[in-house]
Amino acid sequence: MSVEPDLDLNDEHEESETAGEEPSSEEEAIISAKLETPANLDESVLMTVLYDGKAERAVALLYEKKSERIYAWYDNTGHRPYLLTDIPTDKLRELPEIAKLNTIEKIEYVKKYHALDDKLVNFTKVVARDPLTIGGRPDSLRQKLPAAWEARIRYANCFMYDRGLIPGATYKISNYNLVPVVGEPPADAATLASTISGDGADKDQVLAWFRVLSDPAPNFKRLALDIEVETSDGKVPNADKSTERVIAVSFYGSDGLKRALVLMRDETEPAPVEDMPKDLEIEFYDDEAALLKQCFKLIAAYPVVITFNGDNFDLKYLYHRAERLGIPLANVPITLGQREARLATGIHLDLYQFFKNRAIQIYAFDGKYKEYGLEAIAAALLGKHKIDLGGKLAHELSVYELALYCFRDSQITFELTNFNDSLVMKLIIMLMRISRTGMDDLTRIGVSSWIKNLMYAMHRERNYLIVNPEDIAQRKNISSTHAMIKGKKYKGAIVISPSAGVYFGVTVLDFASLYPSILKEYNLSYETVRCPHPECRTNLVPETEHWRCTKLKGIASQLVGLLRDLRVLWFKPKANDSQLSALYRSWYDVAQRALKVYVNASYGVFGAETFPFYCLPVAESTAAIARFVITSTVKRAQEMGMKVLYGDTDSLFVLNPPREKINDLVHWARANLKVDLDIDKQFRYVAFSERKKNYFGIKNDGSVDIKGLLGKKRNTPPLIKQAFQKSLTALSAVKSPSDFEQAKSEVRDILKQTVSTLKSRNFDVNDLAITVMLNKNPTDYKKNTPQHIKAARLSEDKTGRKLSSGDIIRFVKTYDGVQPVDLVSTSEVDTSKYIDALRTTFDQVLDAIGLEMDEVMGERKLESFFMGGSA
DNA sequence: GCGGACTGCTTACCT
DNA sequence: ACAGGTAAGCAGTCCGCG
């Protein structure tokens, strides 16, 4: 059995400003004829669910573990798209626009729990034959009805939620039916499930989570690919036009495939390069179309294909190039959507999209990479690099050099999914399960959509109405605090001002996942903050006029609480449990990391208008309670005779606290504030200037923690950074107050040395480069022209290469403004600007250790260096 | 015409 | 398109100054 490919116009098109709108999804649902639809299938991972317009049915893509292939399962339950409305069925049938529609299959009453009003409500459910009848066209039902609910959910997702399908989990096909494969939960999980369910969660539900998250993922068969394109005019190749030839395509497969396809251009007798990997197979082609056909054959042979920016470049380019060369579309496994390149034969994973996700960058990888290029990410996570062409372009290489260059990119792209025991693949699978999101979507959408998807699924599971964003806004678009920052909607966290100085023996306490704990313990959710019950109105959140429900447990509160508890009480301890095999430990570690990513974002989304459950009072209450928690704890600590030096949001820096007092404080916080206070770390000493978010601390083992200081910022020139690093090394040797004189004198020497380097111009301009990232395209800076934009424009003029958002600018300050670092000579450098920068960078350290710059530099004021250096 | 006070823009950071 | 808070540098504006 096979299915014709078809373009499905699904739903969700216009009204892009509407919160809760799906990203355009129509084009996604192109299913190829190439996938088999077997009657029976062994254990398989549910990869994604799509809608097949031709078949008019949802289709699940499954990765069978045994055969390592993708199969399709078509819905055989007769599920259909629908929406809800409050118009009674008989009235609805009389409406002319309904009467004349022949794609409506059924109109019936359903009861839904309306959480905002805490009551069961009757709705009319309009079931249609296809998603476009519901939404996605100007004349769709959702546009015609005065009010509609659940009409904006992509059909494939709607189907998934109604069927309770969990992407990433294990299923099989048995006599054409899709059935979950459920493992037994670990024996000791039952006890814990009772504990967690004590908070209002259903015990079976907790056990279901255990089963799903504990099930290890297979090691997916996959193929990484990368292409190189000729660039005759020196411009970046345009993937929408594909006018230039594809000169190389390389592959790296999990099965050991290492191959490069290279186009023969002028060379007749290619000369191999020295250090060619022995197992790299190179195939030469005279005909570009033949090369592409071979490329497509390989792509089609793998269930998962990995690229780095394939959505916007590699696969897009290949598609349009194939079109241009007249390759029949039936031989091209790629289909292009609005925002992604899809494969008819499997799943396309674009790692660029995944790593660019802020939540992944910050929480999963601790901010180890700061730029989103392949080179930067591979360097940070793998310690591997692209081949340095030293300014040459790919098409200027010999065919062997080109093969090697291209191949290295495929290799590191693959390794990004393979390092650390395939951490990235596992993380993706785990996040798919938690967020109820297919692999294709998960890697392309942000956390707010991950959370939205799970929330929708939970609403359907419990027969809650999925309310419209307007329903929430109408009832509670109200704020009662003022943000510190202009343009922000409400007041956030508290930062305690430190007093300048060096403090020996500092313990840092912090509240364990404070915001999620507050959502859980204080019953915060869109329906429980400012709930409809008059009797709850006195249960006020401090500093606000919001009240919290005393009668019912909020759905978001419960969900966040459940995920938090699973992480803290189960997966985190199990990840460190030496009783368990290494395999399970590492899997549990992935689980706890994925849960952390998810749970950490769960507060912020309530303050984001784009989140369909956007509810300012929830975000505001969370922040207000967090302020209450930290201020009360500080007060309590002071009453107990402890000195609190500093604190930021959820942390307290305490001077030499006795162990018993800490224990008392921890118990007090649990009992009175319902939050867990932990010992985070211990410093031999901490040095504060009086700036907030700005200090350094030396741990007992001599390691250094630097926070917020200019010396660690990316836009500080290397010369100054190095001086700063050296000074901190000197300071890290300080063991007691009496060691300070020595360290101070070293800092003094470093500073003098640096000033003299600047003054004598005995530097490399690269060491003076200020590195800044473009957050917009250079043409989009309308309000003013910052220095890095001036430099960027100069650079564009000179090289002819357009710079764009995400690019890095390196520039140097000169006597008449700025210059890109590549275009500047030593004599143009305005050294006084750098002495100023050195001063501000060191002021932050010197303020803390009780020195002054002028004092450090001796009698001669810095200005005199400046006079001597310039003019 | 010029400098100081001010505001706003921009980036990078912290939690 | 998860949030707000802080530091810093620079661009641009307004005002006063006989």
Coordinates of N, CA and C in Angstrom, one line a residue, chain A residues 510-662:
Chain A
D510 N 21.2 28.8 48.1 CA 20.2 29.2 47.1 C 19.0 28.3 47.2
F511 N 17.9 28.9 46.7 CA 16.6 28.2 46.7 C 16.6 27.3 45.5
A512 N 16.3 26.0 45.7 CA 16.3 25.0 44.6 C 15.1 25.3 43.7
S513 N 15.4 25.5 42.4 CA 14.5 25.9 41.4 C 13.3 26.7 42.0
L514 N 13.6 27.9 42.3 CA 12.7 28.7 43.1 C 11.4 29.0 42.4
Y515 N 11.4 29.5 41.1 CA 10.2 29.8 40.4 C 9.3 28.6 40.2
P516 N 9.8 27.5 39.7 CA 8.9 26.3 39.6 C 8.4 25.9 40.9
S517 N 9.2 26.0 42.0 CA 8.7 25.6 43.3 C 7.5 26.5 43.7
I518 N 7.6 27.7 43.4 CA 6.6 28.7 43.8 C 5.3 28.4 43.0
L519 N 5.5 28.1 41.7 CA 4.3 27.8 40.9 C 3.6 26.6 41.5
K520 N 4.4 25.6 41.9 CA 3.8 24.4 42.5 C 3.2 24.6 43.9
E521 N 4.0 25.2 44.8 CA 3.6 25.3 46.2 C 2.5 26.3 46.4
Y522 N 2.5 27.3 45.6 CA 1.5 28.4 45.8 C 0.4 28.3 44.9
N523 N 0.2 27.2 44.2 CA -0.9 26.9 43.4 C -1.2 28.0 42.3
L524 N -0.1 28.3 41.5 CA -0.3 29.4 40.5 C -0.5 28.7 39.2
S525 N -1.6 29.2 38.5 CA -2.0 28.8 37.2 C -2.9 29.8 36.6
Y526 N -3.1 29.7 35.3 CA -4.0 30.8 34.7 C -5.4 30.8 35.3
E527 N -5.8 29.7 35.8 CA -7.2 29.7 36.3 C -7.3 29.8 37.9
T528 N -6.1 29.7 38.6 CA -6.2 29.7 40.0 C -5.7 31.1 40.6
V529 N -5.1 31.9 39.7 CA -4.8 33.2 40.2 C -5.9 34.1 39.7
R530 N -6.5 34.8 40.7 CA -7.8 35.6 40.4 C -8.9 34.6 40.0
C531 N -9.0 33.6 40.7 CA -10.1 32.6 40.4 C -11.5 33.2 40.7
P532 N -12.5 32.5 40.2 CA -13.8 33.1 40.3 C -14.5 33.0 41.7
H533 N -13.9 32.3 42.7 CA -14.6 32.1 43.9 C -14.4 33.3 44.9
P534 N -15.5 33.9 45.3 CA -15.4 35.0 46.2 C -14.6 34.7 47.5
E535 N -14.8 33.5 48.0 CA -14.1 33.1 49.3 C -12.6 33.0 49.2
C536 N -12.1 33.1 47.9 CA -10.6 33.0 47.8 C -10.0 34.4 47.8
R537 N -10.8 35.4 47.7 CA -10.3 36.7 47.5 C -9.4 37.3 48.6
T538 N -9.5 36.7 49.7 CA -8.6 37.2 50.8 C -7.2 36.6 50.8
N539 N -7.1 35.6 50.0 CA -5.8 34.8 50.0 C -4.8 35.5 49.0
L540 N -4.3 36.7 49.5 CA -3.6 37.6 48.6 C -2.1 37.2 48.5
V541 N -1.6 37.5 47.3 CA -0.2 37.4 47.0 C 0.5 38.7 47.5
P542 N 1.6 38.6 48.3 CA 2.2 39.9 48.8 C 2.5 40.9 47.7
E543 N 2.4 42.1 48.1 CA 2.7 43.2 47.1 C 1.8 43.4 46.0
T544 N 0.7 42.5 45.9 CA -0.1 42.6 44.7 C -1.6 42.6 45.2
E545 N -2.5 42.8 44.2 CA -3.9 42.6 44.5 C -4.4 41.3 44.0
H546 N -3.5 40.4 43.6 CA -4.0 39.1 43.1 C -4.2 38.1 44.3
W547 N -5.2 37.3 44.1 CA -5.5 36.3 45.1 C -5.3 34.9 44.5
R548 N -5.1 33.9 45.3 CA -4.9 32.5 44.8 C -6.0 31.6 45.3
C549 N -6.3 30.7 44.4 CA -7.5 29.8 44.7 C -7.1 28.9 45.9
T550 N -8.1 28.7 46.8 CA -8.0 27.8 47.9 C -8.7 26.5 47.7
K551 N -9.5 26.4 46.6 CA -10.4 25.3 46.5 C -9.9 24.2 45.5
L552 N -9.2 24.7 44.4 CA -8.8 23.7 43.4 C -7.4 23.9 43.0
K553 N -6.8 22.8 42.6 CA -5.4 22.8 42.2 C -5.3 23.2 40.7
G554 N -4.4 24.2 40.5 CA -4.3 24.7 39.1 C -3.5 23.7 38.2
I555 N -3.9 23.7 37.0 CA -3.3 22.8 36.0 C -1.8 23.0 35.8
A556 N -1.5 24.3 35.6 CA 0.0 24.6 35.4 C 0.8 24.3 36.6
S557 N 0.2 24.6 37.8 CA 0.9 24.4 39.1 C 1.1 22.9 39.2
Q558 N 0.2 22.1 38.9 CA 0.3 20.7 39.1 C 1.3 20.1 38.1
L559 N 1.2 20.6 36.9 CA 2.1 20.1 35.9 C 3.6 20.4 36.2
V560 N 3.8 21.6 36.5 CA 5.2 22.1 36.8 C 5.7 21.3 38.1
G561 N 4.8 21.2 39.0 CA 5.1 20.5 40.3 C 5.5 19.0 40.0
L562 N 4.7 18.4 39.2 CA 4.9 17.0 38.8 C 6.3 16.8 38.1
L563 N 6.6 17.7 37.2 CA 7.8 17.6 36.4 C 9.0 17.9 37.3
R564 N 8.8 18.9 38.2 CA 9.9 19.3 39.1 C 10.2 18.1 40.1
D565 N 9.1 17.5 40.6 CA 9.3 16.4 41.5 C 9.9 15.2 40.9
L566 N 9.5 14.9 39.7 CA 10.1 13.8 38.9 C 11.6 14.0 38.8
R567 N 12.0 15.2 38.6 CA 13.4 15.5 38.4 C 14.1 15.4 39.7
V568 N 13.6 16.2 40.7 CA 14.4 16.3 41.9 C 14.3 15.0 42.8
L569 N 13.2 14.4 42.8 CA 13.0 13.2 43.7 C 13.4 11.9 43.0
W570 N 13.4 11.9 41.7 CA 13.7 10.6 41.1 C 14.9 10.6 40.1
F571 N 14.8 11.4 39.0 CA 15.8 11.2 38.0 C 17.2 11.8 38.4
K572 N 17.2 12.9 39.2 CA 18.4 13.4 39.6 C 19.2 12.5 40.5
P573 N 18.5 12.0 41.6 CA 19.3 11.0 42.4 C 19.6 9.7 41.7
K574 N 18.8 9.2 40.8 CA 19.0 8.0 40.0 C 20.2 8.2 39.1
A575 N 20.4 9.4 38.6 CA 21.5 9.7 37.7 C 22.8 9.5 38.4
N576 N 22.8 9.6 39.7 CA 24.1 9.5 40.5 C 24.1 8.2 41.3
D577 N 23.2 7.3 41.0 CA 23.1 6.1 41.8 C 24.0 5.0 41.3
S578 N 25.0 4.7 42.1 CA 26.1 3.8 41.6 C 25.6 2.3 41.5
Q579 N 24.4 2.1 42.1 CA 23.8 0.8 42.0 C 23.4 0.5 40.5
L580 N 23.0 1.5 39.8 CA 22.5 1.4 38.5 C 23.6 1.2 37.4
S581 N 23.3 0.6 36.3 CA 24.2 0.5 35.2 C 24.5 1.8 34.6
A582 N 25.7 1.9 34.0 CA 26.1 3.2 33.4 C 25.1 3.7 32.4
L583 N 24.5 2.7 31.7 CA 23.5 3.0 30.6 C 22.3 3.7 31.2
Y584 N 21.8 3.2 32.3 CA 20.6 3.8 32.9 C 21.0 5.1 33.6
R585 N 22.1 5.2 34.2 CA 22.5 6.4 34.8 C 22.6 7.6 33.8
S586 N 23.2 7.3 32.7 CA 23.3 8.4 31.7 C 22.0 8.7 31.1
W587 N 21.1 7.7 31.0 CA 19.8 8.0 30.5 C 19.0 8.9 31.5
Y588 N 19.1 8.5 32.7 CA 18.4 9.3 33.8 C 19.0 10.7 33.9
D589 N 20.3 10.8 33.6 CA 20.9 12.2 33.6 C 20.3 13.0 32.5
V590 N 20.1 12.4 31.3 CA 19.5 13.1 30.2 C 18.0 13.5 30.6
A591 N 17.3 12.6 31.3 CA 16.0 12.9 31.7 C 16.0 14.1 32.6
Q592 N 16.9 14.1 33.6 CA 16.8 15.2 34.6 C 17.2 16.6 33.9
R593 N 18.1 16.5 32.9 CA 18.5 17.7 32.2 C 17.3 18.2 31.3
A594 N 16.6 17.3 30.7 CA 15.5 17.7 29.8 C 14.4 18.3 30.7
L595 N 14.2 17.7 31.8 CA 13.2 18.2 32.8 C 13.5 19.6 33.2
K596 N 14.8 19.8 33.5 CA 15.3 21.1 33.9 C 15.1 22.2 32.9
V597 N 15.4 21.9 31.6 CA 15.2 22.8 30.5 C 13.7 23.2 30.5
Y598 N 12.9 22.2 30.6 CA 11.4 22.4 30.5 C 10.9 23.2 31.7
V599 N 11.2 22.8 32.9 CA 10.7 23.4 34.1 C 11.2 24.8 34.3
N600 N 12.4 25.1 33.9 CA 12.9 26.4 34.1 C 12.2 27.5 33.2
A601 N 11.7 27.0 32.1 CA 11.0 28.0 31.2 C 9.5 28.2 31.6
S602 N 9.1 27.4 32.6 CA 7.6 27.4 32.8 C 7.1 28.6 33.5
Y603 N 7.9 29.4 34.1 CA 7.4 30.6 34.7 C 7.4 31.7 33.6
G604 N 8.5 31.8 32.9 CA 8.6 32.9 31.9 C 7.4 33.0 30.9
V605 N 7.0 31.8 30.5 CA 6.0 31.8 29.4 C 4.7 32.5 29.8
F606 N 4.4 32.5 31.1 CA 3.1 33.2 31.6 C 3.2 34.7 31.4
G607 N 4.5 35.2 31.3 CA 4.6 36.6 31.1 C 4.9 37.0 29.6
A608 N 4.7 36.0 28.7 CA 5.0 36.2 27.3 C 3.7 36.2 26.5
E609 N 3.4 37.4 25.9 CA 2.1 37.5 25.2 C 1.9 36.4 24.1
T610 N 2.9 35.9 23.6 CA 2.8 34.9 22.5 C 2.4 33.5 23.1
F611 N 2.4 33.3 24.3 CA 2.0 32.1 24.9 C 0.5 32.0 25.0
P612 N -0.1 31.0 24.5 CA -1.6 30.9 24.5 C -2.2 31.0 25.9
F613 N -1.5 30.6 26.9 CA -2.1 30.8 28.3 C -1.5 32.0 29.0
Y614 N -1.0 32.9 28.2 CA -0.5 34.2 28.8 C -1.4 34.7 29.9
C615 N -0.7 35.0 31.0 CA -1.5 35.4 32.1 C -0.6 36.2 33.1
L616 N -0.6 37.6 32.8 CA 0.3 38.4 33.6 C 0.2 38.2 35.1
P617 N -1.0 38.1 35.7 CA -1.0 37.9 37.1 C -0.3 36.6 37.6
V618 N -0.2 35.6 36.8 CA 0.6 34.4 37.2 C 2.1 34.8 37.3
A619 N 2.6 35.4 36.2 CA 4.0 35.8 36.2 C 4.3 36.7 37.3
E620 N 3.5 37.7 37.4 CA 3.7 38.7 38.4 C 3.6 38.2 39.9
S621 N 2.7 37.3 40.1 CA 2.6 36.6 41.4 C 3.8 35.8 41.7
T622 N 4.3 35.1 40.7 CA 5.5 34.2 40.9 C 6.7 35.1 41.4
A623 N 6.9 36.2 40.6 CA 8.0 37.1 41.0 C 7.8 37.7 42.3
A624 N 6.5 38.1 42.6 CA 6.3 38.8 43.9 C 6.5 37.8 45.1
I625 N 6.1 36.6 44.9 CA 6.3 35.6 46.0 C 7.8 35.3 46.1
A626 N 8.5 35.3 45.0 CA 10.0 35.1 45.0 C 10.7 36.2 45.8
R627 N 10.2 37.4 45.6 CA 10.7 38.6 46.4 C 10.4 38.4 47.8
F628 N 9.2 38.0 48.1 CA 8.8 37.8 49.5 C 9.7 36.7 50.1
V629 N 9.9 35.6 49.4 CA 10.7 34.5 49.9 C 12.1 35.0 50.3
I630 N 12.8 35.7 49.4 CA 14.2 36.1 49.6 C 14.3 37.2 50.7
T631 N 13.4 38.1 50.7 CA 13.5 39.2 51.7 C 13.2 38.6 53.1
S632 N 12.2 37.7 53.2 CA 11.9 37.2 54.5 C 13.1 36.3 55.0
T633 N 13.7 35.6 54.1 CA 14.8 34.8 54.5 C 16.0 35.6 55.0
V634 N 16.3 36.7 54.2 CA 17.3 37.6 54.6 C 17.1 38.1 56.0
K635 N 15.8 38.6 56.2 CA 15.4 39.1 57.5 C 15.6 38.1 58.6
R636 N 15.2 36.9 58.3 CA 15.3 35.9 59.3 C 16.8 35.6 59.7
A637 N 17.6 35.5 58.6 CA 19.0 35.2 58.8 C 19.7 36.3 59.7
Q638 N 19.3 37.6 59.4 CA 19.8 38.7 60.2 C 19.4 38.6 61.7
E639 N 18.1 38.2 61.8 CA 17.6 38.1 63.2 C 18.4 37.0 64.0
M640 N 18.8 36.0 63.2 CA 19.6 34.9 63.8 C 21.1 35.2 63.9
G641 N 21.4 36.5 63.6 CA 22.8 36.9 63.8 C 23.7 36.7 62.7
M642 N 23.2 36.3 61.5 CA 24.1 36.1 60.4 C 24.2 37.4 59.5
K643 N 25.3 37.5 58.9 CA 25.5 38.7 58.0 C 25.3 38.3 56.5
V644 N 24.3 38.9 55.9 CA 24.1 38.6 54.5 C 24.8 39.7 53.6
L645 N 25.7 39.2 52.9 CA 26.5 40.2 52.1 C 25.9 40.6 50.8
Y646 N 25.2 39.7 50.2 CA 24.7 39.9 48.8 C 23.7 38.8 48.5
G647 N 22.8 39.1 47.5 CA 21.9 38.1 47.1 C 21.3 38.6 45.8
D648 N 21.0 37.6 44.9 CA 20.4 37.9 43.6 C 19.3 36.9 43.3
T649 N 18.1 37.3 43.3 CA 16.9 36.5 42.9 C 16.6 35.4 43.9
D650 N 17.5 34.4 43.9 CA 17.3 33.2 44.7 C 18.5 32.8 45.5
S651 N 19.5 33.7 45.6 CA 20.7 33.3 46.3 C 21.0 34.2 47.5
L652 N 21.7 33.7 48.5 CA 22.2 34.5 49.6 C 23.6 34.2 49.9
F653 N 24.4 35.3 50.0 CA 25.8 35.1 50.3 C 26.0 35.5 51.8
V654 N 26.3 34.5 52.6 CA 26.4 34.7 54.0 C 27.8 34.6 54.5
L655 N 28.2 35.5 55.4 CA 29.5 35.6 56.0 C 29.7 34.6 57.1
N656 N 30.6 33.7 56.9 CA 31.0 32.7 58.0 C 29.8 32.2 58.9
P657 N 28.8 31.6 58.2 CA 27.7 31.1 59.1 C 28.0 29.8 59.7
P658 N 27.7 29.7 61.0 CA 27.8 28.4 61.7 C 26.9 27.4 61.1
R659 N 27.3 26.2 61.0 CA 26.6 25.1 60.4 C 25.1 25.0 60.9
E660 N 25.0 25.1 62.3 CA 23.7 24.9 62.9 C 22.7 26.0 62.5
K661 N 23.3 27.2 62.3 CA 22.4 28.3 62.0 C 21.9 28.1 60.6
I662 N 22.7 27.6 59.7 CA 22.3 27.3 58.3 C 21.2 26.3 58.4

